[in-house]
Tab-separated table of C-alpha atoms in Angstrom:
chain	number	residue	atom	x	y	z
Z	1	MET	CA	-59.923	14.601	29.118
Z	2	LYS	CA	-59.682	14.179	32.847
Z	3	ARG	CA	-57.827	16.621	35.003
Z	4	HIS	CA	-55.133	14.153	36.181
Z	5	ASN	CA	-54.463	13.010	32.557
Z	6	ARG	CA	-53.785	16.613	31.559
Z	7	ALA	CA	-51.378	16.993	34.464
Z	8	ALA	CA	-49.571	13.768	33.461
Z	9	LEU	CA	-49.249	14.981	29.839
Z	10	ALA	CA	-47.898	18.339	31.020
Z	11	VAL	CA	-45.256	16.609	33.185
Z	12	ALA	CA	-44.265	14.271	30.298
Z	13	ALA	CA	-43.971	17.220	27.893
Z	14	LEU	CA	-41.821	19.107	30.403
Z	15	ALA	CA	-39.643	16.019	30.890
Z	16	LEU	CA	-38.945	15.992	27.124
Z	17	VAL	CA	-38.277	19.718	26.795
Z	18	ILE	CA	-35.761	20.056	29.637
Z	19	PRO	CA	-33.141	17.559	28.323
Z	20	VAL	CA	-33.439	18.810	24.743
Z	21	SER	CA	-32.919	22.417	25.759
Z	22	GLY	CA	-29.947	21.386	27.929
Z	23	CYS	CA	-28.241	19.679	24.975
Z	24	ALA	CA	-28.636	22.768	22.856
Z	25	SER	CA	-26.283	24.631	25.171
Z	26	LEU	CA	-23.489	22.179	24.220
Z	27	LEU	CA	-23.546	23.571	20.706
Z	28	SER	CA	-23.284	27.204	21.706
Z	29	PRO	CA	-20.258	29.101	20.359
Z	30	HIS	CA	-19.239	30.014	23.904
Z	31	GLN	CA	-18.398	26.408	24.681
Z	32	THR	CA	-16.979	25.224	21.357
Z	33	ALA	CA	-14.879	28.274	20.413
Z	34	GLU	CA	-11.907	27.262	22.601
Z	35	TYR	CA	-11.594	23.694	21.316
Z	36	HIS	CA	-9.220	23.008	18.420
Z	37	TYR	CA	-8.989	19.502	17.018
Z	38	ASN	CA	-5.919	18.650	14.975
Z	39	ALA	CA	-6.591	15.512	12.980
Z	40	GLY	CA	-3.739	13.086	12.456
Z	41	ASP	CA	-0.413	12.556	14.156
Z	42	GLY	CA	1.924	15.369	15.006
Z	43	ALA	CA	1.680	18.659	16.842
Z	44	TRP	CA	0.439	21.975	15.486
Z	45	GLY	CA	1.284	25.542	16.353
Z	46	SER	CA	1.606	29.069	14.986
Z	47	VAL	CA	4.738	31.169	15.156
Z	48	GLY	CA	4.340	34.648	13.706
Z	49	ASP	CA	2.760	34.302	10.261
Z	50	VAL	CA	3.840	30.669	9.899
Z	51	GLU	CA	1.696	27.676	10.812
Z	52	VAL	CA	3.530	24.514	11.821
Z	53	ARG	CA	1.618	21.293	11.200
Z	54	GLY	CA	2.330	17.565	11.490
Z	55	LEU	CA	5.402	18.146	13.671
Z	56	MET	CA	6.652	14.765	14.888
Z	57	LEU	CA	9.664	12.543	15.389
Z	58	ILE	CA	9.880	8.864	14.430
Z	59	MET	CA	12.467	6.434	15.771
Z	60	ASP	CA	12.943	2.700	16.321
Z	61	GLU	CA	10.623	1.270	18.973
Z	62	SER	CA	13.641	0.259	21.073
Z	63	GLY	CA	14.355	3.945	21.626
Z	64	GLU	CA	17.957	3.463	20.507
Z	65	GLY	CA	19.463	5.344	17.628
Z	66	PRO	CA	18.445	8.459	15.733
Z	67	ALA	CA	15.013	9.929	15.050
Z	68	GLN	CA	13.663	11.533	11.889
Z	69	LEU	CA	11.899	14.921	12.078
Z	70	PHE	CA	8.760	15.626	10.028
Z	71	PHE	CA	6.883	18.907	9.661
Z	72	THR	CA	4.875	21.137	7.348
Z	73	LEU	CA	5.278	24.931	7.276
Z	74	ILE	CA	2.588	27.231	5.851
Z	75	ASN	CA	3.464	30.885	5.376
Z	76	LYS	CA	0.308	32.976	5.819
Z	77	GLY	CA	2.241	36.263	5.688
Z	78	ASP	CA	2.986	38.731	2.902
Z	79	SER	CA	6.755	38.198	2.836
Z	80	SER	CA	9.168	35.256	2.799
Z	81	ALA	CA	9.825	33.685	6.180
Z	82	SER	CA	13.020	32.078	7.411
Z	83	VAL	CA	11.926	29.336	9.793
Z	84	SER	CA	14.365	27.478	12.043
Z	85	LEU	CA	13.526	24.353	14.022
Z	86	ASP	CA	15.784	23.132	16.817
Z	87	VAL	CA	15.377	19.750	18.522
Z	88	GLY	CA	17.959	17.728	20.422
Z	89	GLY	CA	20.788	19.980	19.247
Z	90	LYS	CA	19.863	19.497	15.571
Z	91	LYS	CA	18.907	22.748	13.859
Z	92	THR	CA	17.365	23.064	10.413
Z	93	THR	CA	16.364	26.279	8.653
Z	94	GLU	CA	13.969	26.624	5.726
Z	95	SER	CA	12.794	29.613	3.710
Z	96	VAL	CA	9.092	29.682	2.850
Z	97	LYS	CA	7.691	32.144	0.311
Z	98	PRO	CA	4.449	34.010	1.109
Z	99	GLY	CA	1.355	31.867	0.592
Z	100	GLU	CA	3.421	28.724	0.042
Z	101	THR	CA	3.838	25.450	1.920
Z	102	PHE	CA	7.050	23.595	2.787
Z	103	VAL	CA	6.770	19.842	3.478
Z	104	GLN	CA	9.608	17.942	5.191
Z	105	ASP	CA	8.883	14.304	4.334
Z	106	PRO	CA	11.270	12.721	1.801
Z	107	GLU	CA	8.888	9.785	1.229
Z	108	SER	CA	5.931	11.999	0.244
Z	109	SER	CA	5.180	13.179	-3.286
Z	110	ALA	CA	4.179	16.546	-1.753
Z	111	SER	CA	7.597	16.927	-0.126
Z	112	THR	CA	9.705	19.975	-0.807
Z	113	SER	CA	12.859	18.294	0.496
Z	114	SER	CA	14.322	14.980	-0.601
Z	115	LYS	CA	16.817	14.882	2.292
Z	116	PRO	CA	15.673	13.651	5.731
Z	117	VAL	CA	16.296	15.638	8.922
Z	118	ILE	CA	17.957	13.187	11.330
Z	119	VAL	CA	18.277	13.943	15.049
Z	120	ASP	CA	21.120	11.862	16.506
Z	121	SER	CA	21.042	12.993	20.152
Z	122	LEU	CA	17.349	12.983	21.019
Z	123	LYS	CA	16.833	12.644	24.769
Z	124	ALA	CA	13.391	11.069	24.429
Z	125	LYS	CA	11.958	7.640	23.771
Z	126	PRO	CA	8.864	6.545	21.811
Z	127	GLY	CA	5.762	7.689	23.674
Z	128	ASP	CA	7.506	10.755	25.134
Z	129	LEU	CA	6.985	14.372	24.203
Z	130	ALA	CA	9.981	16.260	22.815
Z	131	ASP	CA	10.458	20.034	22.759
Z	132	VAL	CA	10.970	21.584	19.330
Z	133	THR	CA	11.890	25.275	19.314
Z	134	VAL	CA	10.511	27.034	16.245
Z	135	LYS	CA	11.776	30.525	15.402
Z	136	VAL	CA	10.399	32.860	12.740
Z	137	GLY	CA	12.151	36.239	12.754
Z	138	SER	CA	11.903	37.567	16.311
Z	139	ASP	CA	9.002	35.227	17.177
Z	140	GLU	CA	9.918	32.010	18.962
Z	141	LYS	CA	7.815	29.195	20.377
Z	142	THR	CA	8.527	25.784	21.885
Z	143	ILE	CA	6.113	23.128	20.657
Z	144	GLN	CA	5.909	19.750	22.355
Z	145	THR	CA	5.548	16.952	19.850
Z	146	GLN	CA	5.146	13.194	19.923
Z	147	VAL	CA	7.977	10.731	19.531
Z	148	LEU	CA	6.464	7.866	17.541
Z	149	SER	CA	7.920	4.496	16.596
Z	150	ASN	CA	7.698	1.725	14.044
Z	151	SER	CA	5.377	-0.224	16.346
Z	152	LEU	CA	2.760	1.101	13.918
Z	153	PRO	CA	3.457	-0.593	10.562
Z	154	TYR	CA	2.876	2.517	8.462
Z	155	TYR	CA	5.847	4.234	10.193
Z	156	GLU	CA	8.262	1.374	9.471
Z	157	GLN	CA	9.748	3.070	6.383
Z	158	TYR	CA	10.382	6.318	8.291
Z	159	VAL	CA	12.712	4.917	10.959
Z	160	PRO	CA	16.224	6.184	10.220
Z	161	THR	CA	18.980	3.598	10.050
Z	162	GLU	CA	22.365	3.876	11.702
Z	163	LYS	CA	25.031	5.581	9.622
Z	164	THR	CA	26.987	3.214	7.405
Z	165	THR	CA	30.740	2.935	7.966
Z	166	GLU	CA	33.408	3.102	5.289
Z	167	SER	CA	35.319	0.088	6.689
Z	168	PRO	CA	34.652	-3.419	5.350
Z	169	SER	CA	31.970	-5.345	7.158
Z	170	ASP	CA	32.812	-8.041	9.692
Z	171	ASP	CA	31.186	-10.660	7.450
Z	172	ALA	CA	33.534	-9.883	4.560
Z	173	SER	CA	36.675	-10.050	6.705
Z	174	GLN	CA	35.541	-13.299	8.352
Z	175	SER	CA	34.875	-14.986	4.998
Z	176	SER	CA	38.360	-14.087	3.688
Z	177	GLU	CA	39.945	-15.405	6.913
Z	178	GLY	CA	37.972	-18.643	6.549
Z	179	ALA	CA	39.167	-19.093	2.970
Z	180	SER	CA	42.869	-18.695	3.891
Z	181	GLN	CA	42.542	-21.033	6.898
Z	182	SER	CA	41.057	-23.795	4.750
Z	183	GLY	CA	44.081	-23.723	2.445
Z	184	GLU	CA	42.271	-22.039	-0.431
Z	185	GLN	CA	43.981	-19.066	-1.950
Z	186	SER	CA	42.010	-16.249	-3.408
Z	187	GLU	CA	43.119	-15.065	-6.798
Z	188	PRO	CA	43.347	-11.383	-7.587
Z	189	ALA	CA	40.604	-10.071	-9.802
Z	190	THR	CA	42.764	-9.485	-12.882
Z	191	GLY	CA	40.654	-11.274	-15.445
Z	192	ALA	CA	40.686	-14.788	-16.924
Z	193	ASN	CA	43.952	-14.350	-18.879
Z	194	GLY	CA	45.891	-12.878	-15.923
């Protein structure tokens, strides 16, 4: 082989080795140890021995009305933990036994609670981050979480509705007014034989 062909092969081999060895440094534990990826929606955090996962709020895309709070608590400690979450003036407290998981999602079969946590005075709109203060014993941490909306179809069922009133609806009172104005009289519901 000629001398200049050997030099060309050496340069080509070196050109292949340098990029490959540079990529290997991307996989070193020094660079990947600090990165934590939390799959799915919702924020994560640890407070004392309790891990908080899937922490999020869902409200109507208009940003009007209440929001529903979702979260999962995992107690990694050796004793029961009393965990309180405070967002927008709404405070909820749950007790989680050691090694157990508490799921706040009334629509889920894995849920521990069948009652939703509704936040009426949330000062955030969809797309914002809201502060949720989580307290476990003397440990306390504020976790910023997403405010999501029903613009995504799979969140449609989670949007809380306005509270129902005990008074008759406007439709019912208007229909009875219309009946008396047209000369029709409504009979009391006493049965066919009166």
